[in-house]
Coordinates of C-alpha atoms and ligand atoms in Angstrom, one line a residue:
X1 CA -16.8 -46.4 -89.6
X2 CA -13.5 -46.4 -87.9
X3 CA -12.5 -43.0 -85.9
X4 CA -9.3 -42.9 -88.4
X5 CA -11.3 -43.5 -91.5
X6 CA -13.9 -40.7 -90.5
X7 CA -10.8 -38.6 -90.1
X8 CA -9.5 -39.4 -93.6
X9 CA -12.8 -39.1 -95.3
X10 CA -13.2 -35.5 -93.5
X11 CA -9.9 -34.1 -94.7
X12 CA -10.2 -35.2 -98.0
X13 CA -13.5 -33.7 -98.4
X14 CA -12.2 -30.5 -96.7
X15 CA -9.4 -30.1 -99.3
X16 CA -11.5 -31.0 -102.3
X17 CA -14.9 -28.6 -101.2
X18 CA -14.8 -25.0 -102.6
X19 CA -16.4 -22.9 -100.1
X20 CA -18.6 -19.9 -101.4
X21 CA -15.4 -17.2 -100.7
X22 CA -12.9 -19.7 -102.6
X23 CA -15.3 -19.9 -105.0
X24 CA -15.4 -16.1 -105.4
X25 CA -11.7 -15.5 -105.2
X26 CA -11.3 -17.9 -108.2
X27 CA -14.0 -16.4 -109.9
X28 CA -11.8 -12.8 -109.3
X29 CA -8.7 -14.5 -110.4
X30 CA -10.4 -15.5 -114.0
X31 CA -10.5 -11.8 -114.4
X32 CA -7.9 -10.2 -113.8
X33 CA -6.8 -13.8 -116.1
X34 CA -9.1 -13.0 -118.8
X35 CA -7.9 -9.2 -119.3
X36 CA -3.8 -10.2 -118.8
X37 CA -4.7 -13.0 -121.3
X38 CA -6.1 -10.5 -124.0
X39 CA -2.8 -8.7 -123.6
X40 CA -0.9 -11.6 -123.2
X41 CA 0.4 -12.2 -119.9
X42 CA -1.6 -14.9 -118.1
X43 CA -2.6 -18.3 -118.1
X44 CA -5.4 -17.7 -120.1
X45 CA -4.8 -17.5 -123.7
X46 CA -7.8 -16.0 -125.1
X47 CA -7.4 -17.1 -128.9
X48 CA -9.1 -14.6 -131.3
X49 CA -11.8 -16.9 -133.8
X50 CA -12.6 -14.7 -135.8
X51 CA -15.8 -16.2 -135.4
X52 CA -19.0 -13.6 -135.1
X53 CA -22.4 -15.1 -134.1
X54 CA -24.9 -16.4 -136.4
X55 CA -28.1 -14.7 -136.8
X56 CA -30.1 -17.7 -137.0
X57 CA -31.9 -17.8 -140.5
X58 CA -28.6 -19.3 -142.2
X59 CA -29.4 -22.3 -144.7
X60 CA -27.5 -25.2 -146.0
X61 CA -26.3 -28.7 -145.9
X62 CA -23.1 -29.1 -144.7
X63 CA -20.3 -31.7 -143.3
X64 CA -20.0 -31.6 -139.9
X65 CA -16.3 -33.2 -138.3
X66 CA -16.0 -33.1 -135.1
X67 CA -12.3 -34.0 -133.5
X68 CA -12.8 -33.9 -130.1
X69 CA -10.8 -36.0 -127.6
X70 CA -11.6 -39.7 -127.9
X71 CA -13.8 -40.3 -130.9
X72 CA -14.5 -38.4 -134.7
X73 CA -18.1 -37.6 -135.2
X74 CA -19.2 -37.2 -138.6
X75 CA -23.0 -35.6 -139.3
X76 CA -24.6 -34.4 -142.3
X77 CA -26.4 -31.2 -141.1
X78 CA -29.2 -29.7 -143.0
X79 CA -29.7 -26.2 -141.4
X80 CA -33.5 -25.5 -142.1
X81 CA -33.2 -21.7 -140.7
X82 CA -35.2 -19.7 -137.8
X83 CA -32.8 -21.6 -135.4
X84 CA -33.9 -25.2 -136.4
X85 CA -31.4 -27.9 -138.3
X86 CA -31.9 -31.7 -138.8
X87 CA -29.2 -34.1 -137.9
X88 CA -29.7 -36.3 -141.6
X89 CA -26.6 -39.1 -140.8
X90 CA -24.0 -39.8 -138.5
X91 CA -21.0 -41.4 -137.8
X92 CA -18.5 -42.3 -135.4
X93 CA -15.1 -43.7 -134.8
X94 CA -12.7 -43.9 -131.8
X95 CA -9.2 -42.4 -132.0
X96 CA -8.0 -45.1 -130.0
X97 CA -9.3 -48.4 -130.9
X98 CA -9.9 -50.0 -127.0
X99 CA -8.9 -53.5 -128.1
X100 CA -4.7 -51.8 -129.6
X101 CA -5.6 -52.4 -133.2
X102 CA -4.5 -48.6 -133.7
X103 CA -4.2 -45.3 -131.6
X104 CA -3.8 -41.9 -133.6
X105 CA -3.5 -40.0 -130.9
X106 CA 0.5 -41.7 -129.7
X107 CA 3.7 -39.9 -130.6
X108 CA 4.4 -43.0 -132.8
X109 CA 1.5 -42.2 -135.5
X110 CA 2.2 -39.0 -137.6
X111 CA -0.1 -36.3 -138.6
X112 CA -0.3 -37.8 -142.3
X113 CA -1.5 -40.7 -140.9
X114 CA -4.0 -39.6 -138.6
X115 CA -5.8 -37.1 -141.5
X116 CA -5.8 -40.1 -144.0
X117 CA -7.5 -41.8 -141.0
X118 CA -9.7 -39.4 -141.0
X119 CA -10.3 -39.0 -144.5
X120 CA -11.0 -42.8 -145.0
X121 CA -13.9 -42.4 -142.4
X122 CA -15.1 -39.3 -144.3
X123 CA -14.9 -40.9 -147.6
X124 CA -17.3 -43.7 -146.7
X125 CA -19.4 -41.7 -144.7
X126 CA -19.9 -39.2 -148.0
X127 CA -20.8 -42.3 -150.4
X128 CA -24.3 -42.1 -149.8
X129 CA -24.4 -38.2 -148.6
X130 CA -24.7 -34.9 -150.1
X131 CA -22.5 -31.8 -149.0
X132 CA -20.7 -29.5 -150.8
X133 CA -18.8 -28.3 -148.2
X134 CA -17.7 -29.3 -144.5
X135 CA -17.0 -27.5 -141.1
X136 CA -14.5 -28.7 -139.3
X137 CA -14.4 -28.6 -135.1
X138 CA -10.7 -29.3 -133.8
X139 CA -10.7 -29.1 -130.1
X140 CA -7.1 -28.5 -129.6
X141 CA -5.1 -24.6 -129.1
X142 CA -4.8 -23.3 -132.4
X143 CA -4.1 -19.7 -134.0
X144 CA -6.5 -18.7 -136.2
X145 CA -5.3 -18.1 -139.9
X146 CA -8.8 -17.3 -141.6
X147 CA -12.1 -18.6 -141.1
X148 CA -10.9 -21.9 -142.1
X149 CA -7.3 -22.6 -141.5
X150 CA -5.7 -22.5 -138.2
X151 CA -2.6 -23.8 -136.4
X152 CA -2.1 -26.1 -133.8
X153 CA -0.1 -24.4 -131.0
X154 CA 0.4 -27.4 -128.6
X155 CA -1.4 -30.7 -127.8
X156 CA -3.6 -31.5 -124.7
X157 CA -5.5 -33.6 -123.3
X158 CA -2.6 -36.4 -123.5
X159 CA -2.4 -36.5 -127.3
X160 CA 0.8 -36.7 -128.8
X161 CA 0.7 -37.8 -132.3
X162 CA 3.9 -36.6 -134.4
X163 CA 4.1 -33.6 -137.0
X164 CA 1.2 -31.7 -136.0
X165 CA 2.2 -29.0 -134.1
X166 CA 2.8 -26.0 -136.0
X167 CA 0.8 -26.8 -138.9
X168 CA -2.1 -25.4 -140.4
X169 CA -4.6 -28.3 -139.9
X170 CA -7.1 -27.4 -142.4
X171 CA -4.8 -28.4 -145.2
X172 CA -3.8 -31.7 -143.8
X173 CA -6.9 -32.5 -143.8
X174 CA -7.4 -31.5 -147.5
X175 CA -4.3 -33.1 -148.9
X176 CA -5.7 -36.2 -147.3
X177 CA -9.5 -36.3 -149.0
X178 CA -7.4 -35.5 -152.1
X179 CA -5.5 -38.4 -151.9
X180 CA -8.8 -40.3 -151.7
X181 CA -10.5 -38.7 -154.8
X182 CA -12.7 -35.6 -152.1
X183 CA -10.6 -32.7 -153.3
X184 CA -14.3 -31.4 -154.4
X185 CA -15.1 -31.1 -150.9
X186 CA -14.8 -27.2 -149.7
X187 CA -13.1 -26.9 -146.5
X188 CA -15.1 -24.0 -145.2
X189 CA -14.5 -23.5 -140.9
X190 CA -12.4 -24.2 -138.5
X191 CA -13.6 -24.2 -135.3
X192 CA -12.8 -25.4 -131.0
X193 CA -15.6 -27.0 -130.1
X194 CA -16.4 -24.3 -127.5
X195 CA -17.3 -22.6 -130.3
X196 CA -18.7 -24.9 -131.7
X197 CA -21.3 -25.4 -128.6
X198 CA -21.8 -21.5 -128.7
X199 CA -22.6 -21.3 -132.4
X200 CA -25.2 -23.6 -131.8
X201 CA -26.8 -22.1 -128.9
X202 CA -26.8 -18.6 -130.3
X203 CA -28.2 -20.3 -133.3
X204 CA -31.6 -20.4 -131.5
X205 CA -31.0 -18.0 -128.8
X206 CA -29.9 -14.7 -129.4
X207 CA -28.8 -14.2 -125.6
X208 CA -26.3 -17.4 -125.9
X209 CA -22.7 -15.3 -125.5
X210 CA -20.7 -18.7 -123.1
X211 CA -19.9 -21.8 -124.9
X212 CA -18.1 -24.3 -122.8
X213 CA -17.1 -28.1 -122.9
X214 CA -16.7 -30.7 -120.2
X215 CA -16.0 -34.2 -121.9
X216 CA -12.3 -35.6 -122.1
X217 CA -11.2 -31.8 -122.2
X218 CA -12.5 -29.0 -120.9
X219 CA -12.7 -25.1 -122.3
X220 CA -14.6 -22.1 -122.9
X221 CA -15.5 -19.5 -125.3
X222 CA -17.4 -16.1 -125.2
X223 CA -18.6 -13.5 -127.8
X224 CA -16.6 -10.4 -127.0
X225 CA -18.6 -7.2 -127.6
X226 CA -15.7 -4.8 -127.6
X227 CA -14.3 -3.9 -130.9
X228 CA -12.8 -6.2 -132.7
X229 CA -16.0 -8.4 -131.7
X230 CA -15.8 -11.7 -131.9
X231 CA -15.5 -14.8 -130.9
X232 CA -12.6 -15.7 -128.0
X233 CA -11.4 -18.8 -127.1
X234 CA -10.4 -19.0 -123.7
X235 CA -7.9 -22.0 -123.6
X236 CA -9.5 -22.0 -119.9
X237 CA -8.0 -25.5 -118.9
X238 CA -5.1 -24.2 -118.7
X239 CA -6.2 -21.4 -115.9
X240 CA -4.0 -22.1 -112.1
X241 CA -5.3 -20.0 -109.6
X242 CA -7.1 -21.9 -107.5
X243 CA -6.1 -25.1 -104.1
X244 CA -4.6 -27.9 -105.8
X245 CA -4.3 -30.9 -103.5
X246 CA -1.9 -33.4 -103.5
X247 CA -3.7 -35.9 -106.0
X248 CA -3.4 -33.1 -108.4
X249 CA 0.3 -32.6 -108.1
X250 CA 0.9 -36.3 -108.3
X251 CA -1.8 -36.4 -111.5
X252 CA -0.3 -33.4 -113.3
X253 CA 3.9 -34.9 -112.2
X254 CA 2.6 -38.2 -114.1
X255 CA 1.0 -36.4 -117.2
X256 CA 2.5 -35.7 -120.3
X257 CA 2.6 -31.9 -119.6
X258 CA 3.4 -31.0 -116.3
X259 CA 2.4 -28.0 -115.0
X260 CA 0.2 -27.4 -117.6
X261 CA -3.8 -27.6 -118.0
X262 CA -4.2 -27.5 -114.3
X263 CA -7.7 -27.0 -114.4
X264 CA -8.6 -29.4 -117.0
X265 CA -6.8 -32.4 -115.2
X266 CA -9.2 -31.0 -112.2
X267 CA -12.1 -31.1 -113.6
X268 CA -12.1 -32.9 -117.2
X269 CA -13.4 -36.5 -117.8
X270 CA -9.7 -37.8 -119.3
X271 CA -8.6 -37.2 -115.8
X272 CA -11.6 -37.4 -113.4
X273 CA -11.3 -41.1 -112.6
X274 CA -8.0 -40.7 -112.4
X275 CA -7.7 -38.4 -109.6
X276 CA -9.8 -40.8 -107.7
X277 CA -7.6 -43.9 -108.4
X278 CA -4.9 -41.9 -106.9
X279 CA -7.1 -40.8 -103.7
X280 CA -8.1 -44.6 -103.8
X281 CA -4.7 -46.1 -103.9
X282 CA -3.7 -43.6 -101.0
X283 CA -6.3 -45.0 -99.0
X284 CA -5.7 -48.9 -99.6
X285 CA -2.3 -48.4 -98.8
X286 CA -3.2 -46.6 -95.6
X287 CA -4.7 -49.5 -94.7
X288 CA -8.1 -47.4 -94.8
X289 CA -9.8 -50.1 -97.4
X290 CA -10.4 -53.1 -98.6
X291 CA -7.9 -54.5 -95.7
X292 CA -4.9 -53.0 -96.8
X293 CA -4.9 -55.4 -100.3
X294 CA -4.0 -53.4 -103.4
X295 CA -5.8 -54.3 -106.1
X296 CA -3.1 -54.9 -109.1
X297 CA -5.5 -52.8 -111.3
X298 CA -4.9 -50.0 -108.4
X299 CA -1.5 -49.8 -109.6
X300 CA -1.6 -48.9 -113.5
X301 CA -2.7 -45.3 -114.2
X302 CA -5.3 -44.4 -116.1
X303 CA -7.6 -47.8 -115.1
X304 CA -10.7 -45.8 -114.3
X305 CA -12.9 -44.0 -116.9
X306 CA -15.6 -41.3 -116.4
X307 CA -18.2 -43.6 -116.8
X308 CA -17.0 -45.8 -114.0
X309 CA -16.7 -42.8 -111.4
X310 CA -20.7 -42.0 -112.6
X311 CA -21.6 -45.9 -111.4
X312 CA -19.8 -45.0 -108.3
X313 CA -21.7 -41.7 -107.7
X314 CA -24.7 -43.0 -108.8
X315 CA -25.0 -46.2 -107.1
X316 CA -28.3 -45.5 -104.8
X317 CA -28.8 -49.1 -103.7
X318 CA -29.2 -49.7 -100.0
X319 CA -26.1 -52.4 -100.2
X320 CA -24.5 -50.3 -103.0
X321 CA -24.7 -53.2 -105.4
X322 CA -23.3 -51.9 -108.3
X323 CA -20.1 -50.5 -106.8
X324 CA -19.9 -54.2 -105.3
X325 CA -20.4 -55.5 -108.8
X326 CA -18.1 -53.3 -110.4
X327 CA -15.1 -54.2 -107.5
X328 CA -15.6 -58.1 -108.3
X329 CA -15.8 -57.8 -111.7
X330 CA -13.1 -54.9 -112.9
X331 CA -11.0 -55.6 -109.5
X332 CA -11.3 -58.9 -109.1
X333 CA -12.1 -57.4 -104.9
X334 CA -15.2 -59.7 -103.6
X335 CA -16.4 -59.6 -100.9
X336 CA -16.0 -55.6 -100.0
X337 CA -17.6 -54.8 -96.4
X338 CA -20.4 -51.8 -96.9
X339 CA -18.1 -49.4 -95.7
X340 CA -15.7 -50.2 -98.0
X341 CA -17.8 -49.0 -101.2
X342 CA -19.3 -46.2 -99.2
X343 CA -16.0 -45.0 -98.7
X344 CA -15.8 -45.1 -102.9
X345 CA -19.4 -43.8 -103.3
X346 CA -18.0 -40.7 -101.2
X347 CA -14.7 -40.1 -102.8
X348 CA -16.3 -40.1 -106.3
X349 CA -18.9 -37.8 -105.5
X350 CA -16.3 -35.2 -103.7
X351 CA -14.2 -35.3 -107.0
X352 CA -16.9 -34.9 -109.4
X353 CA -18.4 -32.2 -106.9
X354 CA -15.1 -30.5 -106.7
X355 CA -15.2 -30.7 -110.4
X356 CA -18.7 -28.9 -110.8
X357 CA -18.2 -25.5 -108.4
X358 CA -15.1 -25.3 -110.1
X359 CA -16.5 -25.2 -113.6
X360 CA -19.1 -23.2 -112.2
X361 CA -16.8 -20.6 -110.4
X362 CA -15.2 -20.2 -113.7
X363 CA -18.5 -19.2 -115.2
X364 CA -19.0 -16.4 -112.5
X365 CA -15.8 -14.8 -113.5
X366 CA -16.7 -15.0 -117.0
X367 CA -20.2 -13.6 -116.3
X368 CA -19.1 -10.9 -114.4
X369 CA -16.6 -9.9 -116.7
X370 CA -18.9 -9.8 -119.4
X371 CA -21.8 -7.9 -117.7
X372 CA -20.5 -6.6 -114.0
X373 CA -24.1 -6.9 -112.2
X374 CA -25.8 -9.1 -114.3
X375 CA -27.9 -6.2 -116.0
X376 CA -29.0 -8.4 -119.0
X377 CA -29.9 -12.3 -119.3
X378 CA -27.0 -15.2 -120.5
X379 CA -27.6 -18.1 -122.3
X380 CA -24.4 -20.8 -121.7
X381 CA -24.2 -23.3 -124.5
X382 CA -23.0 -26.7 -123.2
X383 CA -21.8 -29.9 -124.3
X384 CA -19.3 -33.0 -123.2
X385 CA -20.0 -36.3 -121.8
X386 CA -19.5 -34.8 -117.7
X387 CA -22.9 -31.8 -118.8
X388 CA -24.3 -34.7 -120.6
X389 CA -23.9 -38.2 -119.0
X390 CA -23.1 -37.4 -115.2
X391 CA -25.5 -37.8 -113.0
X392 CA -26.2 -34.2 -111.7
X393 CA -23.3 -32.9 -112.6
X394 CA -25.1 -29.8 -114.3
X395 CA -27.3 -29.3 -111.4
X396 CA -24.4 -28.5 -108.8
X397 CA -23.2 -26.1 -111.9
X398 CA -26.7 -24.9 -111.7
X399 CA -26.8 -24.8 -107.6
X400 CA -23.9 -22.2 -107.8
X401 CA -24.8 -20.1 -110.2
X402 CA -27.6 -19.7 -107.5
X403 CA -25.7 -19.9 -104.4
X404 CA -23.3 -16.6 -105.6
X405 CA -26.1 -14.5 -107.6
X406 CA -28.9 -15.6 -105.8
X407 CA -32.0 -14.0 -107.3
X408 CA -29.7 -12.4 -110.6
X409 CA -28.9 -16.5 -110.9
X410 CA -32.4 -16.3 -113.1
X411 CA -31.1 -14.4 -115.2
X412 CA -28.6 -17.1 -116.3
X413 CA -29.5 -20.6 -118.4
X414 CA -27.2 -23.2 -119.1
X415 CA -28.2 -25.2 -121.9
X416 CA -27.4 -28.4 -123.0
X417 CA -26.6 -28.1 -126.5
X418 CA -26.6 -31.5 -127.7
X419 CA -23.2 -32.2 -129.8
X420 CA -23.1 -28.5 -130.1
X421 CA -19.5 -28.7 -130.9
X422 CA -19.9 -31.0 -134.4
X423 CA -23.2 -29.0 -135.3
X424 CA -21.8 -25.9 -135.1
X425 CA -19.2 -26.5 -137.7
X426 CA -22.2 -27.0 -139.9
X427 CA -23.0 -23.0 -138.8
X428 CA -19.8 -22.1 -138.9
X429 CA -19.6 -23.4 -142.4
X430 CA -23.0 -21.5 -143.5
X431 CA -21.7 -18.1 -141.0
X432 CA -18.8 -17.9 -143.8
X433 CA -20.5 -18.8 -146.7
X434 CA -23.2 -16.1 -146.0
X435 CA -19.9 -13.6 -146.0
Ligands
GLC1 C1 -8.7 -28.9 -124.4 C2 -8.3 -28.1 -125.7 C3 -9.4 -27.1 -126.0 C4 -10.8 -27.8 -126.1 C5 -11.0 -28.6 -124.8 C6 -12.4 -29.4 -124.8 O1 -8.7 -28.1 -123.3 O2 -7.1 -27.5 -125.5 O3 -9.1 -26.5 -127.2 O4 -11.7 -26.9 -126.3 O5 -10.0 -29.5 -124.6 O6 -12.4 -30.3 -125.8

């Protein structure tokens, strides 16, 4: 590899690495965070839920609608009690069809529109299914009316649909199954999908206290103990405090929000590939790679997706075949020199690394906030395509854990919760029934 290209790779793994003392200062910052956010002064802004834990024997069939980022999930849940439930349908729809046909989530479509979307898909889905009531998991800020009606504060994760904000979703939703003949349909919770994922943890586990996502968006929740106790929602993509390089100044200048969800457009899968287009893109026009040509693709934002940067990381071939696959066929780049789509294979991993002991750190502060010397064991309830579909992506979350508590680091299981965030509608649902 060329002197200047070693150089390159070197500094930009140096600015994206958190060292074990970053990674503790971060951790520090999340707490002094978390307690300004319960008083309201911080970045943090630790939504009460209202939510308590289930106890694990609750019973029922319930609707289970999940609106996360990209796609609605729809499942009919049986919960069959002693932590066990059975998944008996499902369904799923994008919010965003890929081909343009529609996409509910621009400022052009209105909230009406998007809830009679909704309502269509759960109206088809219910034609051969049995609930009397649903759950619903909305992963988006909201403040928390009652168990099942909350308000949506502000958008994230790039969504900007019109007429939203500032109204209580729960009875959009319901004027929309009205207006297709589902008015019978109970509208029982309303959840984030952090709680979602802790719900459902704690639904087998009574030591499961975290629930956090990493898919388009990311977030966590955690069962606070102190009076009131209950459920809080962190809002944590939208913690600051820790080294923001330059890729993530020019990412957040080009976002919707700038200056806001700093962490999430670090670490969450809506902006993962996009962070390393930029890096990319810097690179090419250093003359660093592929000769200096910029692929036209290069140029538009948003042109690579999670599951691209996991081919990338992932790609253990000796001649890195699929990477060389991937640049003929998405870039239209053939041939690439080895070097070339080493030089990819490396910058994916360091941003999806980067993205990992950040996650992690966040999970220290949380932990030691909770339970200062780790006197008691934690169960962290997971879900999101990064936990779930990248390639060790929980195990550098896992490597940390150990690398700051060492031996204590037993004490602490993340879990993969398996769409955690849908199925725990279904509890919350049953939670508030059981009231
Ligand atoms: C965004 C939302 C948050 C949600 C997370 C994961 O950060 O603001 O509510 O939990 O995405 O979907």
């Amino acid at each position: 590899m060329a002197k200047l290209l070693t150089q390159k790779l070197e500094q930009l793994q140096n600015a994206f690495y958190l060292s074990a003392e970053q990674v503790r200062e971060i951790a520090e910052k999340l707490q002094t965070e978390m307690t300004g956010g319960l008083s309201g002064q911080s970045s943090l802004q630790m939504l009460p839920t209202f939510m308590q834990l289930p106890a694990g024997s609750e019973t029922g069939t319930f609707l289970a609608v999940d609106f996360g980022g990209t796609n609605v999930r729809l499942q009919l849940v049986e919960l069959l009690g002693q932590g066990q439930y059975a998944v008996k349908k499902q369904h799923s729809c994008r919010l965003k069809d890929p081909s343009g046909r529609y996409d509910f989530t621009a400022r052009e479509t209105t909230g009406e529109a998007l809830f009679d979307f909704l309502a269509g898909q759960i109206a088809s889905f219910m034609e051969d299914a049995c609930a009397a009531s649903l759950g619903l998991t909305f992963s988006f800020p909201c403040r928390q009316l009652a168990a099942n009606k909350a308000v949506l504060l502000h958008w994230t994760k790039e969504f900007q649909t019109s007429a939203v904000i500032g109204r209580e979703i729960m009875s959009l939703l319901s004027a929309a199954l009205a207006g297709r003949g589902l008015a019978w349909l109970q509208p029982a919770a309303l959840i984030n999908d952090t709680t979602g994922t802790l719900l459902t943890a704690a639904y087998s586990n009574p030591h499961a206290d975290i629930g956090s996502i990493c898919g388009t968006g990311h977030n966590t929740c955690y069962f606070e103990a102190k009076a009131p106790a209950m459920i809080i929602n962190m809002e944590a993509g939208n913690f600051k405090h820790f080294p923001l390089t330059k890729y993530d100044r020019l990412l957040d200048s080009n976002s919707r929000q700038p200056g806001a969800q700093l962490l999430e457009k670090a670490v969450a899968g809506r902006y993962l590939g996009e962070i390393c287009r930029l890096i990319l893109l810097d690179m090419v026009e250093q003359g660093l790679l592929f000769r200096g040509k910029i692929p036209a693709l290069l140029r538009q934002q948003q042109t690579i997706d999670t599951s691209e940067l996991a081919l990338l990381a992932a790609d253990d071939t000796p001649s890195l075949l699929h990477i060389d696959r991937w640049l003929a066929a998405k870039h239209n780049i053939y041939p690439t020199t080895l070097t070339d789509r080493q030089v990819l294979k490396k910058i994916a991993l360091t941003v999806i690394l980067r993205s990992a002991r950040l996650v992690g750190a966040t999970y220290i502060g949380i932990l030691q906030q909770l339970d200062p010397g780790l006197q008691r064991p934690h169960v962290i309830g997971l879900d999101g395509s990064l936990f779930e579909k990248m390639p060790g992506y929980l195990a550098k979350v896992q490597e940390l854990l150990q690398e700051i508590f060492k031996d204590k680091a037993e004490r602490i299981s993340p879990v993969l919760t398996g769409s955690g965030s849908g199925i725990g509608a279904a509890i919350a649902a049953a939670v508030c029934a059981d009231k």
